[in-house]
Amino acid sequence: MLKKWLQESDYTVVFTGAGMSTESGLPDFRSSNQGMWKKKDPSKIASTKALNENVHEFIAFYRERVLGVKEYKPHKGHFILADWEKQKIVKHIITQNVDGFHQQAGSQQVAELHGTLQKLHCQSCGKEYSSEEYIHQEYYCTCGGVLRPSIVLFGESLPEKAFQTAYEEATKAELFVVLGSSLSVTPANQFPLIAKENGAKLVIVNMEKTDFDMYADEVIQDKKIGELLVELDQKNH
């Protein structure tokens, strides 16, 4: 059905989660078998409190994550979505991922709900920097403030602009496709429901069940995202 709905829809919005990134080889830092959170309590290390009170540990942790993202690249699925945007098949991407792979692959219309590891900004004055600063072990702004990744930390609200864009796109969607999200993180997981309430067809592609499967018009659990997008792309030509 997804292939048919993609062809029929005049306004398709794609929502991506960790499963989109793990196919690039990037570890899912929330998953239970991944070492990063096993060793650290995320609420203590990836929080505004840690940034203010334990800045050295905070920087060491995020430098590791920035370096980790640099080791990986977008996969074929990211490039297909970027191509679909050019062809007007996809209007917008809403993502929970912070790796910046959608933009690296060429997507322009991306709402990053949880920010990005590709940029840093000064906690004091807000000046923006590239994440290359962390790689070169530069951690302070010219004003003396601490450079932090431009992502949403525990204890922070989602970026207003990205949230508003995601809300507007969800209300406009005729087809809303979830790729690789467990839909367990609020408030991001509300967008599929908002789309559905506004009349969109909802398709959930995820290796495991989600609490939202009952609302979906189609659930796909037996295919990797990259493979599915390649199949759909071949059928589109």
Coordinates of C-alpha atoms in Angstrom, one line a residue:
M1 CA 0.0 0.0 0.0
L2 CA 2.8 2.4 0.8
K3 CA 4.0 2.5 -2.8
K4 CA 0.4 3.3 -4.0
W5 CA -0.1 6.0 -1.3
L6 CA 3.3 7.6 -2.1
Q7 CA 2.2 8.0 -5.8
E8 CA -1.2 9.3 -4.8
S9 CA -0.2 11.7 -2.0
D10 CA 0.2 15.4 -2.8
Y11 CA 1.8 16.1 0.6
T12 CA 4.0 13.4 2.1
V13 CA 5.9 14.0 5.4
V14 CA 8.6 11.6 6.7
F15 CA 9.4 11.3 10.4
T16 CA 12.7 9.6 11.2
G17 CA 14.1 8.2 14.4
A18 CA 17.1 6.2 15.6
G19 CA 16.5 3.3 13.3
M20 CA 17.3 5.5 10.3
S21 CA 20.7 6.3 11.8
T22 CA 21.6 2.9 13.0
E23 CA 21.6 1.6 9.4
S24 CA 24.5 3.9 8.8
G25 CA 26.3 2.0 11.6
L26 CA 25.8 4.8 14.2
P27 CA 25.0 3.2 17.6
D28 CA 21.6 4.0 19.1
F29 CA 22.7 5.7 22.3
R30 CA 19.4 4.8 24.0
S31 CA 19.4 1.1 23.2
S32 CA 19.9 -1.2 26.2
N33 CA 22.9 -3.1 24.7
Q34 CA 24.9 0.1 23.8
G35 CA 27.7 0.9 26.1
M36 CA 27.5 4.7 26.1
W37 CA 24.4 4.9 28.4
K38 CA 25.4 1.8 30.3
K39 CA 28.4 3.5 31.7
K40 CA 26.8 6.9 32.3
D41 CA 23.4 8.1 33.6
P42 CA 22.1 10.3 30.7
S43 CA 20.1 12.5 33.0
K44 CA 23.3 13.4 34.9
I45 CA 25.7 13.7 32.0
A46 CA 23.5 15.0 29.1
S47 CA 21.8 17.6 31.1
T48 CA 21.9 21.4 31.7
K49 CA 22.9 20.6 35.3
A50 CA 26.0 18.7 34.0
L51 CA 26.9 21.5 31.6
N52 CA 26.7 24.0 34.5
E53 CA 28.2 21.9 37.3
N54 CA 30.4 19.2 35.7
V55 CA 31.6 20.8 32.5
H56 CA 34.7 18.7 31.9
E57 CA 32.8 15.4 32.0
F58 CA 30.0 16.9 29.9
I59 CA 32.5 18.0 27.2
A60 CA 34.4 14.7 27.3
F61 CA 31.1 12.8 26.7
Y62 CA 29.9 15.0 23.9
R63 CA 33.3 15.1 22.2
E64 CA 33.0 11.3 22.0
R65 CA 29.6 11.6 20.4
V66 CA 30.7 14.3 17.9
L67 CA 33.7 12.1 16.9
G68 CA 31.4 9.1 16.7
V69 CA 29.1 10.9 14.2
K70 CA 32.0 12.0 12.1
E71 CA 33.0 8.3 11.6
Y72 CA 29.7 7.5 9.8
K73 CA 28.0 8.7 6.7
P74 CA 24.4 8.9 5.4
H75 CA 23.2 5.6 3.9
K76 CA 21.4 5.1 0.6
G77 CA 18.0 5.7 2.3
H78 CA 19.0 9.3 3.2
F79 CA 20.0 10.0 -0.4
I80 CA 16.7 8.6 -1.7
L81 CA 14.7 10.8 0.6
A82 CA 16.8 13.8 -0.5
D83 CA 16.1 12.8 -4.1
W84 CA 12.4 12.5 -3.4
E85 CA 12.4 16.0 -2.1
K86 CA 13.8 17.3 -5.4
Q87 CA 11.1 15.3 -7.2
K88 CA 8.4 16.7 -4.9
I89 CA 7.5 13.2 -3.7
V90 CA 8.4 14.2 -0.1
K91 CA 7.6 17.7 1.2
H92 CA 9.3 17.6 4.6
I93 CA 11.3 15.5 7.0
I94 CA 10.8 15.7 10.7
T95 CA 13.7 14.0 12.6
Q96 CA 14.5 13.0 16.1
N97 CA 18.1 12.3 15.1
V98 CA 21.0 14.7 15.8
D99 CA 23.5 13.4 13.3
G100 CA 22.7 15.8 10.5
F101 CA 22.8 13.0 7.9
H102 CA 19.6 14.2 6.2
Q103 CA 21.2 17.5 5.3
Q104 CA 24.5 15.8 4.4
A105 CA 22.6 13.7 1.9
G106 CA 21.0 16.8 0.4
S107 CA 17.6 17.2 2.1
Q108 CA 16.7 20.9 2.6
Q109 CA 13.4 20.8 4.4
V110 CA 14.3 19.2 7.7
A111 CA 12.9 20.0 11.2
E112 CA 15.5 18.7 13.7
L113 CA 13.4 18.2 16.9
H114 CA 16.3 17.4 19.1
G115 CA 18.9 19.7 17.5
T116 CA 22.2 18.7 15.8
L117 CA 25.6 17.5 16.8
Q118 CA 27.0 19.2 13.6
K119 CA 26.9 22.6 15.4
L120 CA 28.0 24.1 18.7
H121 CA 27.0 27.3 20.3
C122 CA 28.2 29.4 23.2
Q123 CA 26.1 28.8 26.3
S124 CA 26.7 32.4 27.3
C125 CA 26.4 34.6 24.2
G126 CA 24.8 32.1 21.7
K127 CA 27.4 32.5 19.0
E128 CA 27.4 29.5 16.6
Y129 CA 30.4 27.3 15.8
S130 CA 31.0 24.1 13.8
S131 CA 31.4 20.9 15.8
E132 CA 35.0 20.8 14.4
E133 CA 35.9 23.0 17.4
Y134 CA 35.4 19.9 19.7
I135 CA 37.5 17.8 17.4
H136 CA 40.4 20.3 17.7
Q137 CA 39.8 20.4 21.5
E138 CA 38.5 24.0 21.5
Y139 CA 35.8 24.3 24.1
Y140 CA 35.4 28.0 24.8
C141 CA 33.9 30.9 22.9
T142 CA 35.8 34.2 22.2
C143 CA 33.6 35.7 25.0
G144 CA 34.9 33.0 27.4
G145 CA 31.6 31.0 27.5
V146 CA 31.4 27.3 27.2
L147 CA 30.8 25.8 23.7
R148 CA 28.0 23.2 23.9
P149 CA 26.4 21.0 21.2
S150 CA 23.3 22.5 19.6
I151 CA 21.1 19.6 20.8
V152 CA 18.3 19.4 23.3
L153 CA 19.6 18.3 26.7
F154 CA 17.7 16.7 29.4
G155 CA 15.8 19.5 31.2
E156 CA 15.5 21.6 28.0
S157 CA 12.4 22.1 25.8
L158 CA 12.4 21.4 22.1
P159 CA 13.6 24.2 19.8
E160 CA 10.5 26.3 19.1
K161 CA 11.0 26.8 15.4
A162 CA 11.6 23.1 14.7
F163 CA 8.6 22.1 16.8
Q164 CA 6.3 24.7 15.1
T165 CA 7.4 23.6 11.7
A166 CA 6.9 19.9 12.6
Y167 CA 3.4 20.7 13.9
E168 CA 2.4 22.6 10.7
E169 CA 3.8 19.9 8.4
A170 CA 2.0 17.2 10.4
T171 CA -1.3 19.0 10.0
K172 CA -0.8 19.4 6.2
A173 CA 0.3 15.8 5.5
E174 CA -1.8 13.5 3.4
L175 CA 0.7 10.7 4.0
F176 CA 2.8 10.5 7.1
V177 CA 5.6 7.9 7.1
V178 CA 7.5 7.0 10.3
L179 CA 10.9 5.5 9.6
G180 CA 12.8 3.8 12.5
S181 CA 11.2 5.4 15.5
S182 CA 9.9 3.6 18.6
L183 CA 7.7 6.6 19.1
S184 CA 8.4 6.4 22.8
V185 CA 9.8 10.0 23.3
T186 CA 7.4 12.8 24.0
P187 CA 6.4 15.3 22.7
A188 CA 8.0 14.2 19.4
N189 CA 5.8 11.1 19.2
Q190 CA 2.6 13.2 19.0
F191 CA 3.2 14.3 15.4
P192 CA 2.1 11.0 13.8
L193 CA -1.2 11.3 15.8
I194 CA -1.6 15.0 14.8
A195 CA -1.2 13.9 11.2
K196 CA -3.7 11.1 11.6
E197 CA -6.2 13.4 13.3
N198 CA -5.9 15.8 10.3
G199 CA -6.8 13.0 7.9
A200 CA -3.4 11.7 6.9
K201 CA -2.7 8.0 6.1
L202 CA -0.1 6.8 8.7
V203 CA 2.5 4.3 7.9
I204 CA 5.0 3.0 10.6
V205 CA 8.2 1.3 9.5
N206 CA 10.1 0.0 12.5
M207 CA 11.8 -3.3 13.4
E208 CA 9.9 -3.5 16.7
K209 CA 6.3 -2.8 17.7
T210 CA 5.4 0.7 18.8
D211 CA 2.5 1.9 21.0
F212 CA 1.1 3.7 18.0
D213 CA 0.8 0.7 15.6
M214 CA -2.9 0.5 16.3
Y215 CA -3.4 3.9 14.8
A216 CA -1.4 3.1 11.6
D217 CA -3.0 2.3 8.2
E218 CA 0.1 0.1 7.5
V219 CA 2.8 -1.3 9.7
I220 CA 6.0 -2.6 8.2
Q221 CA 8.4 -4.5 10.5
D222 CA 10.2 -7.0 8.3
K223 CA 12.3 -4.7 6.2
K224 CA 15.3 -2.5 6.8
I225 CA 14.6 1.2 6.0
G226 CA 17.3 1.4 3.4
E227 CA 16.1 -1.7 1.5
L228 CA 12.5 -0.5 1.6
L229 CA 13.3 2.9 0.2
V230 CA 15.5 1.4 -2.5
E231 CA 12.6 -0.9 -3.5
L232 CA 10.1 2.0 -3.5
D233 CA 12.5 4.2 -5.4
Q234 CA 13.0 1.6 -8.2
K235 CA 9.2 1.3 -8.5
N236 CA 8.9 5.1 -8.8
H237 CA 11.0 5.2 -11.9

